[in-house]
Coordinates of N, CA and C and ligand atoms in Angstrom, one line a residue:
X1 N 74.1 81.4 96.3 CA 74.9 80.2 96.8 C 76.3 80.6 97.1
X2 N 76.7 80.1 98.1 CA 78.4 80.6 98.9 C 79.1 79.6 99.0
X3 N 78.8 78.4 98.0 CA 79.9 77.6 98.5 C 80.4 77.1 96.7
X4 N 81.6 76.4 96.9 CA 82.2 76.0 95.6 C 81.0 74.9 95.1
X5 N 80.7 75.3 93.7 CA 80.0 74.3 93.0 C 80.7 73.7 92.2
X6 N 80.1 72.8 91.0 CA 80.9 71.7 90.2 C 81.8 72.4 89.1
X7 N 81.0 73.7 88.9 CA 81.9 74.1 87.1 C 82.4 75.6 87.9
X8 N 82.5 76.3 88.8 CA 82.7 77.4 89.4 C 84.3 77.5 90.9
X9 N 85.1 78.1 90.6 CA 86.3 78.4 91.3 C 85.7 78.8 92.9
X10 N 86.1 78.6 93.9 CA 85.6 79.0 94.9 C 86.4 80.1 95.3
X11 N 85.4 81.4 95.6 CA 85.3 82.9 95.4 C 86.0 83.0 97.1
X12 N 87.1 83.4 97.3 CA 87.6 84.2 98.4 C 88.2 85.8 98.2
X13 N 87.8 86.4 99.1 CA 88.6 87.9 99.0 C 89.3 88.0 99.9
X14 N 90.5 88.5 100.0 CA 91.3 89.2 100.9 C 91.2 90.6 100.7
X15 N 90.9 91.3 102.2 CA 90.5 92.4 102.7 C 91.4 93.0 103.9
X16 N 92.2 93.5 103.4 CA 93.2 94.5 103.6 C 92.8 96.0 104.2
X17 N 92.8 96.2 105.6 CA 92.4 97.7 106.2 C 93.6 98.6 106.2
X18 N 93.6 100.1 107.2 CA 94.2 100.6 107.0 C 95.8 100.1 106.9
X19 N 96.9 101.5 106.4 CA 98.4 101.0 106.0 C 98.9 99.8 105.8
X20 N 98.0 98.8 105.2 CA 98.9 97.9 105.0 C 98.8 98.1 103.3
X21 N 98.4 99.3 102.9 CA 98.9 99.7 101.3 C 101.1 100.2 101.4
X22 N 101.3 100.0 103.0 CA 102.5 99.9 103.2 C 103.6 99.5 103.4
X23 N 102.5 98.0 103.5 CA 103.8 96.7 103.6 C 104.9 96.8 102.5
X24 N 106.0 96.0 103.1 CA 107.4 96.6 102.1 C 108.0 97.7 102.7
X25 N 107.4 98.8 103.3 CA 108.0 99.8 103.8 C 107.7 100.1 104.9
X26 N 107.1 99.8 105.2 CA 106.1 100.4 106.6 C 106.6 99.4 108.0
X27 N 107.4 99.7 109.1 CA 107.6 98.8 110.3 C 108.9 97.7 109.6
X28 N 109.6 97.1 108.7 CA 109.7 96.3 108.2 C 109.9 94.7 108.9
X29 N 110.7 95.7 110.4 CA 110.6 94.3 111.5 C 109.7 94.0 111.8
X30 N 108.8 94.4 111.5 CA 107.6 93.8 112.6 C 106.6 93.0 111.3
X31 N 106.8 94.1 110.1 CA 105.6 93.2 108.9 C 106.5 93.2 107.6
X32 N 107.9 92.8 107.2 CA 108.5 92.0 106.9 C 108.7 93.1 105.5
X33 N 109.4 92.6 104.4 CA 109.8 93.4 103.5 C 109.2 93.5 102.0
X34 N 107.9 92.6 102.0 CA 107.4 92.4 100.8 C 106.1 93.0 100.8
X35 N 105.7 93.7 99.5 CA 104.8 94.2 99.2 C 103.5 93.4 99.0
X36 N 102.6 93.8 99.7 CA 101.4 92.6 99.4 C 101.2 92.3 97.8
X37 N 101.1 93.2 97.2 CA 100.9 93.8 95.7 C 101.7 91.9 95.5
X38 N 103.3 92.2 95.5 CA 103.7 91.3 95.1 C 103.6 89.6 95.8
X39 N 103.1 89.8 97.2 CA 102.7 88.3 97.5 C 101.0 88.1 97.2
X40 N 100.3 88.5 96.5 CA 99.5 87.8 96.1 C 99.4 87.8 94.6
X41 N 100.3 87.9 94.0 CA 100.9 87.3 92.9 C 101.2 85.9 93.4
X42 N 102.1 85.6 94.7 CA 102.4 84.2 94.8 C 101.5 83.7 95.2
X43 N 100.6 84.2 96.1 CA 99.2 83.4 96.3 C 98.3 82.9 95.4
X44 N 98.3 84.0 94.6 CA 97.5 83.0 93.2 C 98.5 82.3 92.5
X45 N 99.3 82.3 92.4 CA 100.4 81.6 91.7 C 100.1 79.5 92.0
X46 N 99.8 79.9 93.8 CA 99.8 78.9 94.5 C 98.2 78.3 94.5
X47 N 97.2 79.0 94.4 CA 95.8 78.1 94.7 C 95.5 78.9 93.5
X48 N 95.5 77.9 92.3 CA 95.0 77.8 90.9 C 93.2 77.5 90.8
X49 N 93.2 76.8 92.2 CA 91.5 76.2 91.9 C 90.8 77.3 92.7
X50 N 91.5 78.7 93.4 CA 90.5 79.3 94.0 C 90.5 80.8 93.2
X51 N 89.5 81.7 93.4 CA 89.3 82.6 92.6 C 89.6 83.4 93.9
X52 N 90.8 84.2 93.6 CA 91.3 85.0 95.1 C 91.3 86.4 94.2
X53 N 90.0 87.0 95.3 CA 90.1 88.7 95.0 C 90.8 89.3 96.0
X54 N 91.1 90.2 95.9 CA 91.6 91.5 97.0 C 91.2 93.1 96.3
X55 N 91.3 93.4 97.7 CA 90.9 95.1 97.8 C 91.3 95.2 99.4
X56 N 91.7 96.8 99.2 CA 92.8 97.1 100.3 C 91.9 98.7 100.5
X57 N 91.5 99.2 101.8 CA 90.6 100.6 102.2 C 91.9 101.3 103.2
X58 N 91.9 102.4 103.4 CA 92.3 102.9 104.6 C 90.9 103.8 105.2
X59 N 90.1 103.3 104.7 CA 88.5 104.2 105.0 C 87.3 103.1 105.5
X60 N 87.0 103.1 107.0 CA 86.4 102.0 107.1 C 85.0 101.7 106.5
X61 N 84.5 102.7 106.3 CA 83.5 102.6 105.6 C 83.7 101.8 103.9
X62 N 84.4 101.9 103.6 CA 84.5 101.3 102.1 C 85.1 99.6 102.5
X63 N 85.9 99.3 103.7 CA 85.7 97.9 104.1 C 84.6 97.1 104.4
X64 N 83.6 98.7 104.8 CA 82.2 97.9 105.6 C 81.5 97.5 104.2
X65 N 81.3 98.3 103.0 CA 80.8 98.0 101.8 C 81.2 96.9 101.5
X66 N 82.5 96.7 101.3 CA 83.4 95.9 100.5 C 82.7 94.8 101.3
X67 N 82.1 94.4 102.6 CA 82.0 93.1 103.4 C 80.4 92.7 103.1
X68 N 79.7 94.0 102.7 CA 78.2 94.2 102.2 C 78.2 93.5 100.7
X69 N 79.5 93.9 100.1 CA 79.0 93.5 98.7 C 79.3 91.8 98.0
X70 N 80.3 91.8 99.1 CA 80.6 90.0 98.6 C 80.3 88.9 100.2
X71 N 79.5 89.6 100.5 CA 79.0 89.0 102.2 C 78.1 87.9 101.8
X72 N 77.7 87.4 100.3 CA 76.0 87.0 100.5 C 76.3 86.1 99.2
X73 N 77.9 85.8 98.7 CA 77.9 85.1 97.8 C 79.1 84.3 97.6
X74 N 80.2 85.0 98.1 CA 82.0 84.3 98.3 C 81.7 83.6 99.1
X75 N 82.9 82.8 98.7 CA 83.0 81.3 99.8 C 83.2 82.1 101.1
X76 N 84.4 82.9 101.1 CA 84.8 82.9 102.7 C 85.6 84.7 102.3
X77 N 85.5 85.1 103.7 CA 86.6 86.3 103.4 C 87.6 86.1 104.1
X78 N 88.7 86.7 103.8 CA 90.2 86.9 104.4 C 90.0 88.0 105.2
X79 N 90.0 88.5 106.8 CA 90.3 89.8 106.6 C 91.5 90.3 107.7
X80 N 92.3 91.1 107.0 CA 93.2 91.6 108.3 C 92.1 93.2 107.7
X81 N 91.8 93.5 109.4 CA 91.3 94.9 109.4 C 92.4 96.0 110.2
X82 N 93.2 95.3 110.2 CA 94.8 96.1 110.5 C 94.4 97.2 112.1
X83 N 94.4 98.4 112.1 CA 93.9 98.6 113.4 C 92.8 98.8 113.6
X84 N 91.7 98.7 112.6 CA 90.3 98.8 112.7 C 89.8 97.7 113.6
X85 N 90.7 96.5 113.4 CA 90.1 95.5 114.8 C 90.4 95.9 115.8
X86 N 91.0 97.1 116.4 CA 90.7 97.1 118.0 C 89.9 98.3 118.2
X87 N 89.4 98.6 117.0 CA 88.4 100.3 117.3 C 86.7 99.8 116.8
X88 N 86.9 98.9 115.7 CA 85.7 99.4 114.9 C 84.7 98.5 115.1
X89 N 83.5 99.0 115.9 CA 82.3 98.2 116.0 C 81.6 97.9 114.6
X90 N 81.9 99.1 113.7 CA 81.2 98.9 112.5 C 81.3 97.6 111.8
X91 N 82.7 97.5 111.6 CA 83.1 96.4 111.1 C 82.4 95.0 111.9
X92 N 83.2 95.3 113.0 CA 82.5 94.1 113.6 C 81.0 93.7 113.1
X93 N 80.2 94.7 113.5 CA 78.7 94.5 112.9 C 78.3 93.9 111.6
X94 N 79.3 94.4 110.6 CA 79.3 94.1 109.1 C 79.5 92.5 109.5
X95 N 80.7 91.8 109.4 CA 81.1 90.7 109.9 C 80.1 90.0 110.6
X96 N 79.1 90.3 111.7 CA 78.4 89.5 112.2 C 77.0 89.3 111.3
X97 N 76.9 90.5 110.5 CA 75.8 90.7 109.4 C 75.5 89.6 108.1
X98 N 77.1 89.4 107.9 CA 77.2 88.8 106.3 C 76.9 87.4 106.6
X99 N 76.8 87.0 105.4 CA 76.4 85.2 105.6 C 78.1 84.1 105.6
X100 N 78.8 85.2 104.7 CA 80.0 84.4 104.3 C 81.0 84.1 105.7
X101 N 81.5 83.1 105.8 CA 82.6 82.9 107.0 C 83.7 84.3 106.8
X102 N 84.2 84.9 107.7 CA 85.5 85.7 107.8 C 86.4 85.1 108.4
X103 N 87.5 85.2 108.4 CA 88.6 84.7 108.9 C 89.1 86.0 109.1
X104 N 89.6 86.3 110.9 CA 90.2 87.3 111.1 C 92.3 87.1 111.3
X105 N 92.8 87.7 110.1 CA 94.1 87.7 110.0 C 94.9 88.8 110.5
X106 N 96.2 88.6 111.3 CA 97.2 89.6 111.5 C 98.6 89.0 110.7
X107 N 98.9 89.8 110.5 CA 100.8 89.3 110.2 C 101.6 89.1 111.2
X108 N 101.3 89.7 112.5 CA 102.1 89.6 113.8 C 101.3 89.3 114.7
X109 N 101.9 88.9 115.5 CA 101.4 88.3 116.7 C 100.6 89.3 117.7
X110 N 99.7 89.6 116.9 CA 98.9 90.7 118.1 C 99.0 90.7 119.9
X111 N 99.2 89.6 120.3 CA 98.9 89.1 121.4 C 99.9 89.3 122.5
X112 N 101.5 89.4 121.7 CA 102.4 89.8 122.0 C 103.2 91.5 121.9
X113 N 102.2 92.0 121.5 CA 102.2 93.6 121.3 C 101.2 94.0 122.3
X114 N 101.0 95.5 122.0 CA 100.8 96.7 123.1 C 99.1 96.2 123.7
X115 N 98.7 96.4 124.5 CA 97.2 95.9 125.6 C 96.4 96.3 124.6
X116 N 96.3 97.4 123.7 CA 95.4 97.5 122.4 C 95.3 96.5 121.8
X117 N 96.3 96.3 121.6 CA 95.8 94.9 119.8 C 95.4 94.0 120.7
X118 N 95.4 93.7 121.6 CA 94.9 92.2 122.5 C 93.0 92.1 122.3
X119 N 92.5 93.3 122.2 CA 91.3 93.6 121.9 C 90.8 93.7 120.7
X120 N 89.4 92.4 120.0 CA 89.1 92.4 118.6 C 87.7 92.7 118.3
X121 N 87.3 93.3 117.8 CA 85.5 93.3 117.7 C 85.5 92.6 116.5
X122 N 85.9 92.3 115.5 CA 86.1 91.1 114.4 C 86.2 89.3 115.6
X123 N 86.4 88.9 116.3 CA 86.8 87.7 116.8 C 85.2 87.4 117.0
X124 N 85.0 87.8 117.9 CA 83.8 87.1 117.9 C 82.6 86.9 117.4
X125 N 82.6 87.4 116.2 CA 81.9 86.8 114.9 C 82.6 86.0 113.8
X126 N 83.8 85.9 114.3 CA 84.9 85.4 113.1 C 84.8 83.7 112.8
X127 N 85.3 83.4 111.6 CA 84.7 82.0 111.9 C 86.3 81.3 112.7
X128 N 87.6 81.8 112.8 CA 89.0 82.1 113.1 C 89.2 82.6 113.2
X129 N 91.0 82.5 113.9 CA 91.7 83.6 113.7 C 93.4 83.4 113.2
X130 N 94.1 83.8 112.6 CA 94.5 83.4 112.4 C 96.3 84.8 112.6
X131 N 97.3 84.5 113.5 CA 97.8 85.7 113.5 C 99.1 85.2 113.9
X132 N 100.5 85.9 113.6 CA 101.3 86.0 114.0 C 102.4 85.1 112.8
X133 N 102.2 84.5 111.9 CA 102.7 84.0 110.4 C 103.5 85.2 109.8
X134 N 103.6 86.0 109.7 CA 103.9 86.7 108.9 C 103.1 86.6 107.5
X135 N 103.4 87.1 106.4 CA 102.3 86.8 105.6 C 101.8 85.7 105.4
X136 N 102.6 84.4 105.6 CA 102.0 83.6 105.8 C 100.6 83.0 106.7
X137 N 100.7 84.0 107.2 CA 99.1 83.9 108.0 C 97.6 83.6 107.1
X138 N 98.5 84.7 105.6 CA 96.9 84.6 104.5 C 97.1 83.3 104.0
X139 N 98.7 82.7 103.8 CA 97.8 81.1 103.3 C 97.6 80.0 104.3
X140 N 97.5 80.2 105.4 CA 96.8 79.3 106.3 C 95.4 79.7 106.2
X141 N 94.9 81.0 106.1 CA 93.5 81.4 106.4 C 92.6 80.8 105.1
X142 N 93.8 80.6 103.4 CA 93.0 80.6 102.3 C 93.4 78.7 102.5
X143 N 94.4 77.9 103.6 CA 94.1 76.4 103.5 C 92.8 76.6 104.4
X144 N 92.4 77.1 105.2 CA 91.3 76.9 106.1 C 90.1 76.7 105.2
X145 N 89.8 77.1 104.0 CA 89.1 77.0 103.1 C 89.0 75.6 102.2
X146 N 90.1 75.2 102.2 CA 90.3 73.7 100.9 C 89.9 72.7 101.7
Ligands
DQA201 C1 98.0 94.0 112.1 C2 98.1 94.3 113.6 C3 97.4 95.5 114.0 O1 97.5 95.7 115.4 C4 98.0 96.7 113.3 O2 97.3 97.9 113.6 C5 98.1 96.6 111.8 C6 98.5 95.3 111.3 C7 98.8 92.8 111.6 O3 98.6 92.4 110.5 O4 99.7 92.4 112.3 O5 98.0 97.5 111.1 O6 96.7 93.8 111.7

């Protein structure tokens, strides 16, 4: 069962692909100056009723697991697949595989960057999309769930 029941927290993960074990340091104009580490401290801080996991790969294969192993029971996934969305069929496949909704996230406005990021193999299995918020992108993707 994948959806919130009566005595049980409804299960989301946020799924973090390559370098964004970076954020905080990495680009800072472009993906801002806070550590994910430390904004999902405020995320859970902020949705007390949801059971918010995360795990962060720079290896797509361990995203593709990670989408295998809570694909068939969490409410919904978060995922920014960082540049794996404009390369990775795998992923994509995973995503169209799993039962759970994904929501595909960027922090920037992909659409306004280079002819690559314009291109997603995550979108069109996605149940969203949600991009260009800055981190704020993840708590639109985890209201898309309440
Ligand atoms: C990103 C956008 C991607 O194009 C890029 O490769 C990233 C981060 C974002 O969150 O804006 O690593 O997914």
């Amino acid at each position: 069962m994948c959806k919130k029941d009566y005595f049980s927290r409804m299960k989301l993960l946020i799924l973090n692909g390559p370098n964004l074990n970076l954020l905080g340091k990495r680009e800072p104009s472009i993906y801002g100056s806070e550590t994910f580490e430390a904004y999902l401290k405020v995320l859970q801080a902020k949705y007390t009723d949801v059971e918010l996991h995360y795990f962060q790969s720079n290896i797509e294969g361990e995203l593709i697991d990670k989408l295998h192993e809570v694909g068939f029971s969490y409410t919904g996934v978060i995922l920014n697949a960082a540049a794996y969305t404009h390369t990775s069929v795998g992923i994509g496949d995973a995503v169209k595989g799993i039962e759970t909704p994904v929501i595909e996230v960027h922090i920037s406005n992909v659409h306004a960057r280079e002819a690559f990021r314009h291109q997603s193999f995550i979108a069109p299995n996605a149940k969203g999309i949600i991009a260009g918020f800055g981190l704020k992108s993840y708590d639109l993707a985890i209201e898309s769930f309440l």
